[in-house]
Structures are given as structure tokens and as C-alpha cells.
Coordinates of C-alpha atoms and ligand atoms in Angstrom, one line a residue:
Q1 CA -0.5 -0.2 -0.1
A2 CA 1.0 3.2 -1.2
A3 CA 0.4 4.2 2.9
D4 CA 2.1 2.3 4.2
N5 CA 5.3 2.8 2.0
P6 CA 5.1 6.4 0.9
D7 CA 8.2 5.7 -0.8
R8 CA 7.1 3.6 -2.8
S9 CA 4.6 6.1 -4.9
V10 CA 6.6 8.7 -5.1
A11 CA 9.1 6.2 -7.0
F12 CA 6.3 5.5 -9.0
Y13 CA 5.6 9.5 -9.4
S14 CA 7.7 10.3 -10.7
Q15 CA 8.6 7.2 -13.1
D16 CA 5.5 9.3 -15.0
M17 CA 7.3 12.3 -14.8
N18 CA 10.3 10.9 -16.6
Q19 CA 7.9 9.4 -18.5
G20 CA 5.7 11.9 -19.6
M21 CA 9.1 13.9 -20.2
Q22 CA 10.6 12.2 -22.0
E23 CA 8.2 11.5 -24.4
R24 CA 8.3 15.7 -24.9
M25 CA 11.6 15.6 -25.1
R26 CA 12.0 12.8 -27.9
I27 CA 9.5 15.1 -30.0
E28 CA 11.0 18.1 -29.4
S29 CA 14.5 16.6 -30.9
D30 CA 12.0 14.8 -33.5
L31 CA 10.9 18.2 -34.3
R32 CA 14.4 20.1 -34.4
Q33 CA 15.3 16.6 -37.5
A34 CA 11.7 17.4 -38.6
L35 CA 12.6 21.6 -39.4
G36 CA 16.1 20.5 -40.8
N37 CA 14.4 17.1 -43.0
G38 CA 11.7 19.1 -44.7
E39 CA 8.9 17.4 -42.8
L40 CA 6.8 20.3 -42.2
I41 CA 4.3 21.3 -45.0
L42 CA 1.6 23.3 -45.0
Y43 CA -2.5 23.4 -46.3
Y44 CA -4.4 26.2 -47.5
Q45 CA -8.0 26.6 -46.3
P46 CA -9.7 28.9 -48.4
K47 CA -11.9 32.4 -46.8
F48 CA -14.4 32.8 -49.1
E49 CA -16.9 37.1 -48.9
I50 CA -20.5 35.7 -47.9
V51 CA -21.5 38.7 -50.5
S52 CA -19.7 37.9 -53.5
G53 CA -19.5 34.3 -53.4
R54 CA -15.7 35.4 -54.1
I55 CA -12.6 33.8 -52.2
V56 CA -10.7 36.3 -50.4
G57 CA -7.9 34.8 -48.7
A58 CA -6.4 31.4 -47.5
E59 CA -5.3 30.6 -43.8
A60 CA -2.0 28.3 -44.1
L61 CA -1.5 25.6 -41.6
V62 CA 1.2 23.4 -40.9
R63 CA 1.3 19.7 -40.6
W64 CA 4.4 17.6 -40.0
L65 CA 5.1 14.7 -42.1
H66 CA 6.5 12.4 -39.6
P67 CA 8.3 8.9 -41.3
T68 CA 6.1 6.7 -38.6
R69 CA 4.0 9.1 -37.4
G70 CA 2.1 10.0 -40.5
L71 CA 0.4 13.1 -40.9
V72 CA 0.9 14.8 -37.2
P73 CA -2.0 17.9 -36.4
P74 CA -0.7 20.8 -35.2
S75 CA -2.9 20.5 -32.0
D76 CA -0.2 17.3 -31.1
F77 CA 3.4 19.6 -31.0
I78 CA 2.4 23.4 -31.2
P79 CA 2.0 23.6 -28.0
L80 CA 5.4 21.5 -27.0
A81 CA 7.2 24.1 -29.4
E82 CA 5.5 26.6 -27.8
T83 CA 6.2 25.4 -25.0
T84 CA 10.2 24.5 -25.9
G85 CA 10.7 28.1 -27.8
L86 CA 11.4 25.5 -31.1
I87 CA 7.7 27.7 -32.2
V88 CA 10.4 30.8 -33.6
Q89 CA 12.2 28.6 -35.5
V90 CA 8.9 26.6 -36.3
G91 CA 7.3 29.9 -37.0
E92 CA 10.6 31.3 -39.7
W93 CA 9.7 28.1 -41.9
V94 CA 6.0 28.4 -41.6
L95 CA 6.7 32.3 -43.2
E96 CA 9.3 31.3 -45.6
Q97 CA 7.1 28.8 -47.4
A98 CA 3.6 30.8 -46.9
C99 CA 5.6 33.6 -49.1
A100 CA 7.2 31.7 -51.0
Q101 CA 3.5 29.9 -52.0
A102 CA 1.7 32.9 -52.7
A103 CA 4.7 34.7 -54.8
I104 CA 4.2 31.6 -57.0
W105 CA 0.5 32.8 -56.9
Q106 CA 0.9 36.0 -57.5
R107 CA 3.3 35.8 -60.7
A108 CA 1.4 32.9 -62.0
G109 CA -1.6 35.9 -62.3
V110 CA -3.9 34.7 -59.9
P111 CA -6.4 37.3 -59.0
P112 CA -4.8 38.4 -55.0
F113 CA -6.1 37.5 -51.8
R114 CA -4.9 37.1 -48.9
L115 CA -3.0 34.1 -47.6
A116 CA -2.4 34.0 -43.7
V117 CA -0.1 33.2 -41.1
N118 CA -0.6 32.0 -37.5
V119 CA 1.8 34.1 -35.6
S120 CA 2.6 32.3 -31.2
A121 CA 3.4 34.9 -29.1
R122 CA 6.2 34.0 -28.8
E123 CA 7.6 35.0 -32.2
F124 CA 5.6 38.6 -31.6
T125 CA 9.2 40.2 -30.6
P126 CA 10.8 43.3 -32.1
T127 CA 12.4 41.3 -34.5
L128 CA 9.3 40.0 -36.2
P129 CA 8.7 43.0 -38.7
A130 CA 12.1 43.3 -40.1
R131 CA 11.9 39.3 -40.7
V132 CA 8.3 40.1 -42.5
A133 CA 9.4 43.3 -44.9
D134 CA 12.3 40.4 -44.9
T135 CA 10.9 37.9 -46.5
L136 CA 8.4 40.3 -48.4
L137 CA 11.2 41.7 -50.1
R138 CA 13.1 38.2 -51.0
Y139 CA 10.3 36.8 -52.5
Q140 CA 9.3 39.9 -54.4
L141 CA 5.8 39.4 -52.4
D142 CA 3.0 42.3 -52.5
A143 CA 2.3 42.8 -49.0
S144 CA -0.7 43.3 -49.4
W145 CA -0.8 39.2 -49.9
L146 CA -0.2 38.7 -46.6
E147 CA -2.2 38.6 -43.4
L148 CA -1.1 37.5 -39.7
E149 CA -3.1 36.0 -37.5
I150 CA -2.5 36.9 -34.2
T151 CA -4.2 35.2 -30.8
E152 CA -5.4 37.4 -27.8
S153 CA -2.7 35.8 -25.7
T154 CA -0.6 37.9 -27.4
L155 CA -2.4 41.3 -26.8
M156 CA -1.8 40.5 -23.0
H157 CA 1.7 41.7 -23.0
D158 CA 3.4 44.9 -22.5
F159 CA 1.2 47.2 -24.8
E160 CA 3.5 49.6 -25.7
R161 CA 5.9 46.5 -27.1
V162 CA 2.7 44.9 -28.8
T163 CA 1.2 48.3 -30.0
A164 CA 5.1 49.1 -32.1
I165 CA 5.2 45.5 -33.6
M166 CA 1.9 45.9 -34.8
D167 CA 2.0 49.3 -36.1
R168 CA 5.8 48.3 -38.0
I169 CA 3.6 45.7 -39.3
T170 CA 0.8 47.3 -40.5
A171 CA 3.0 50.0 -42.4
L172 CA 4.2 47.0 -44.5
G173 CA 0.9 46.9 -45.7
V174 CA 0.7 43.2 -44.1
S175 CA -3.0 43.0 -42.6
L176 CA -3.5 41.5 -38.6
S177 CA -6.8 39.5 -37.5
L178 CA -7.5 38.4 -34.6
D179 CA -7.6 34.7 -34.2
D180 CA -10.1 32.9 -32.0
F181 CA -11.7 35.5 -30.9
G182 CA -14.3 35.5 -27.7
T183 CA -12.1 32.4 -25.9
G184 CA -9.1 34.9 -24.3
Y185 CA -9.4 36.7 -21.4
S186 CA -8.3 39.9 -22.3
S187 CA -10.5 43.4 -22.1
L188 CA -12.4 44.7 -25.5
S189 CA -10.7 48.1 -25.0
Y190 CA -8.0 46.5 -27.0
L191 CA -10.4 46.7 -30.1
K192 CA -10.1 50.2 -30.0
R193 CA -6.2 50.8 -29.5
F194 CA -4.7 48.2 -31.4
P195 CA -4.4 48.3 -35.6
I196 CA -6.9 44.9 -35.9
H197 CA -8.3 44.4 -39.1
T198 CA -10.5 41.1 -38.8
L199 CA -12.0 39.7 -35.7
K200 CA -12.2 35.8 -35.9
I201 CA -15.2 34.1 -34.2
D202 CA -14.5 31.0 -32.7
R203 CA -15.2 27.5 -34.5
S204 CA -16.6 26.8 -30.5
F205 CA -19.2 29.4 -31.0
T206 CA -19.5 28.2 -34.9
T207 CA -20.3 24.7 -34.1
G208 CA -23.7 26.0 -31.8
I209 CA -25.2 27.8 -35.1
P210 CA -28.1 27.7 -35.6
S211 CA -29.2 25.3 -32.6
D212 CA -27.6 27.0 -29.1
P213 CA -29.0 30.6 -28.8
S214 CA -26.1 31.6 -26.7
D215 CA -23.7 30.9 -29.4
C216 CA -26.4 32.4 -31.6
A217 CA -26.4 35.9 -29.6
I218 CA -22.5 35.0 -28.7
A219 CA -21.4 35.5 -33.1
G220 CA -24.1 37.9 -33.6
T221 CA -22.9 40.5 -31.2
I222 CA -19.4 39.8 -32.3
I223 CA -20.4 40.4 -35.8
S224 CA -22.0 43.4 -34.9
M225 CA -19.6 45.2 -32.7
A226 CA -16.9 44.3 -35.6
R227 CA -19.4 46.1 -38.1
Q228 CA -19.8 49.2 -35.3
L229 CA -15.9 49.1 -35.1
N230 CA -15.1 49.2 -38.8
L231 CA -13.5 45.6 -38.3
R232 CA -13.6 42.8 -40.9
V233 CA -15.3 39.5 -39.6
I234 CA -15.1 36.1 -40.4
A235 CA -16.6 32.8 -38.8
E236 CA -14.2 30.0 -38.4
G237 CA -15.7 26.3 -39.0
V238 CA -18.6 26.7 -41.2
E239 CA -19.4 23.1 -41.7
T240 CA -23.8 23.6 -42.2
L241 CA -25.5 25.8 -44.7
A242 CA -28.0 26.7 -41.3
Q243 CA -24.8 28.5 -40.9
L244 CA -24.0 30.0 -43.3
D245 CA -27.3 31.1 -43.4
F246 CA -27.3 32.7 -40.0
L247 CA -24.2 34.5 -40.6
R248 CA -25.2 35.9 -43.6
E249 CA -28.6 37.4 -42.1
A250 CA -26.2 38.6 -39.2
G251 CA -23.9 40.6 -41.4
C252 CA -20.8 38.7 -41.2
D253 CA -18.0 39.7 -44.1
E254 CA -16.7 36.3 -44.9
V255 CA -16.4 32.8 -43.6
Q256 CA -13.6 29.5 -43.6
G257 CA -14.8 26.5 -43.3
Y258 CA -15.6 22.2 -44.1
L259 CA -18.7 23.6 -46.2
Y260 CA -16.5 25.4 -48.5
S261 CA -13.3 23.0 -48.1
K262 CA -11.0 21.5 -45.5
P263 CA -7.4 22.4 -45.2
V264 CA -5.9 21.1 -48.1
P265 CA -2.1 20.6 -50.0
A266 CA -1.4 23.7 -52.3
F267 CA -1.3 21.4 -55.6
D268 CA -5.2 20.7 -54.7
F269 CA -5.8 24.2 -53.2
E270 CA -4.2 25.3 -56.9
R271 CA -7.0 22.4 -58.7
S272 CA -10.0 23.9 -56.9
L273 CA -8.7 28.0 -57.6
R274 CA -9.3 27.2 -61.0
E275 CA -11.8 24.5 -61.4
N276 CA -13.5 26.7 -58.4
W277 CA -13.7 29.4 -56.5
L278 CA -12.2 31.7 -59.7
L279 CA -15.4 31.4 -61.2
V280 CA -17.3 34.6 -60.5
S281 CA -20.7 33.2 -59.2
Ligands
C2E1 P1 -7.0 27.6 -35.9 O1 -5.4 29.1 -36.6 O2 -7.8 28.8 -35.2 O3 -7.2 27.3 -37.5 C1 -8.5 26.8 -37.5 C2 -8.6 25.4 -37.2 O4 -9.6 24.9 -37.4 C3 -7.6 24.5 -37.8 O5 -7.2 23.7 -37.3 C4 -8.8 23.7 -39.6 O6 -8.5 22.6 -39.7 C5 -10.0 23.7 -38.5 N1 -11.4 24.5 -39.6 C6 -11.3 24.7 -40.0 N2 -12.5 24.8 -40.7 C7 -13.3 23.8 -40.0 C8 -14.1 23.2 -40.0 O7 -15.2 23.2 -40.2 N3 -14.8 21.8 -38.9 C9 -13.8 21.4 -38.1 N4 -14.4 21.1 -37.6 N5 -12.3 22.2 -38.4 C10 -12.6 22.9 -39.0 P2 -5.6 22.5 -37.6 O8 -5.4 22.5 -38.9 O9 -5.3 21.1 -36.7 O10 -5.0 23.9 -36.6 C11 -5.2 23.9 -35.3 C12 -4.5 24.7 -34.4 O11 -3.3 25.0 -34.6 C13 -5.3 26.5 -35.6 O12 -6.1 27.1 -34.7 C14 -3.3 26.6 -34.6 O13 -3.7 27.5 -33.5 C15 -2.4 26.0 -35.0 N6 -1.4 26.4 -36.0 C16 -1.8 26.4 -37.4 N7 -1.0 25.8 -38.0 C17 0.2 27.0 -37.2 C18 0.8 27.5 -37.7 O14 1.8 28.0 -38.7 N8 1.6 28.4 -36.9 C19 1.2 28.7 -35.5 N9 2.2 29.5 -34.3 N10 0.4 27.8 -35.0 C20 -0.8 27.0 -36.2
MG2 MG1 -5.2 30.6 -37.4
MG3 MG1 -9.3 29.8 -35.5
MG4 MG1 -10.1 28.3 -33.4

């Protein structure tokens, strides 16, 4: 019994801890290698303007094509990368890759849309604007092709510092959107203080539309607030026509979700661009 033998329970406990820690360390060193081995890939998910039906953007979402574990979703390695700091290198790769891809589309004469890259709070440092500027320059990519998605956690750091970084990014012509909106803890006053262009209604609210009155109320309120603040607003995780109808009625600008497309590799994205999404309705 553990009560009779406290040392034993402590030993078990620390063994579990060690296993968890070893697993994390293994994933971290694997991920470090993956960066060098080209095992990360980007998938792309389109964003559509409701009124016109046109594609107005896309989100780049990272995946890890692991040699033995297959396609690993970001939820299995991004949080870990965030705690270890490896997210900075992952983020550098993602920005580089996204700009390279957007530049290909720009040169191919694809009608412009914004390609959004997710940026973690840990990447949102004073060196980010210069890195963005340098990447745009190297790929000769027009800044209007690029958008950065940040979360409320980014805004909870030192106000002056965050604003300065944002101002330098938007001065380049790059847009900023606030991801997973409504799930964070920060104050609403930041919406007027920060140079943010778009609010992204979190999927957890979209999911409850139209059956859950609270989710409908929250989504509707975010939409009307965004409109009054002159921000664009997009709902993520749109899966049904009923959700689309509600969002259209509520005045939502854009939608993104499985109803239109899951995130797909660049090759499939391009084919859909050609065959479906660029057809003006
Ligand atoms: P997010 O930025 O909020 O991205 C939206 C997530 O919702 C994506 O999951 C997308 O596949 C999923 N999604 C979109 N539409 C639907 C839908 O209709 N139904 C359902 N069930 N899901 C939908 P994914 O790709 O697994 O990414 C999860 C999260 O991982 C992202 O959430 C983002 O926080 C993070 N992430 C992904 N790529 C990157 C990256 O390059 N850098 C950083 N820092 N984080 C990333
Ligand atoms: Mg996002
Ligand atoms: Mg999101
Ligand atoms: Mg989300």
C-alpha cells in the first residue's frame, strides 16, 4: 500500500513524470530534425466573402509529415513547440514557406487574395517586422498578399511593445487578424487600441449555430460589434448551410470551414482555385 510505503508512491509518480518528460523531449528533438529534413508542410484553407461568394483569402496551416507516425496535426506539436521555444523556428519556416507559395501564385497571375499565417505570442517580438519585410522583399511579394493571425494571448503582453510591433507590421501593408476571438481573457478595449483589421469568430461559437441560443447571441454580438468598430469579421469552422444562413443574416463578412473546403495541400488548393473558386458567381 502506498500509505505504508510512501517512497514507493513517490517512485511511481516520478517514473510517470519521467515518461511524460521523455516523450516530450523525444518529440522536441524529432521536431528539431523535422525542420531540417523538410518534414513540415503547409495546408491551405480558403476564406470566402459571403455577399460576393468570392475567395478573399486563405489560411496556411502547418502539418508534420512524420516518417513513422504519418500526418501529425498541429495540436500534437504546436503547444509543445510553444513551451520549448522551438515555435520560433517553426514560425520562421511557416512564414518563409507561405510567402514562397504566395509569390508563386502572384507571379502566375492568380487574382490576389490574402494568405494568413498563424503567429504565436512567442514569435511576436520586435524582430518580427523586419523579418516579415525581408521575406516580402526576397520573394518580391506584394504585402497585400500577407496577413498574420494572432491570438488574444499576444495582446496581453506589454502594451507599448505590442503596439509598436503591430504598427511596424501594418505599415508594411500586411494585415492583422485576431484569431479564436471570444475565447481569451483580455479586455475588449484593445479592439480600438490595436491596429487589427479582422476578427475571427472562434469555431466553438460557430459550432452551436443555429441550435444553441447562447452561441447565436455571442456570434451575433461579435458581428455587430465588429461592424460598428469598422473591423471585418469572419466565422471559422462553418460546416453547414444553416450556419451560413445565420451568419449572412447577421451581417458576417467572410466564412471559412469544411462547408467549402478542408485545409488541403497546395496542389489541391490550386486545382480548386482553377476549377471552382475563381468562377465568379
Ligand atoms: P486556428 O488558427 O484557429 O485554425 C483553425 C483550425 O480549425 C484548423 O485546425 C482548421 O483545420 C480547423 N477548421 C477549419 N474549418 C473547420 C471546420 O469547418 N470544422 C472543423 N472541425 N475544423 C475546422 P488545424 O489545422 O488542426 O490547426 C489547429 C491550430 O493549430 C490552429 O488553430 C492554430 O492555432 C495552430 N496552428 C496551425 N498552424 C500553425 C502555424 O503555422 N503556426 C502556429 N503558431 N500555429 C499554428
Ligand atoms: Mg488561425
Ligand atoms: Mg482560429
Ligand atoms: Mg480556433
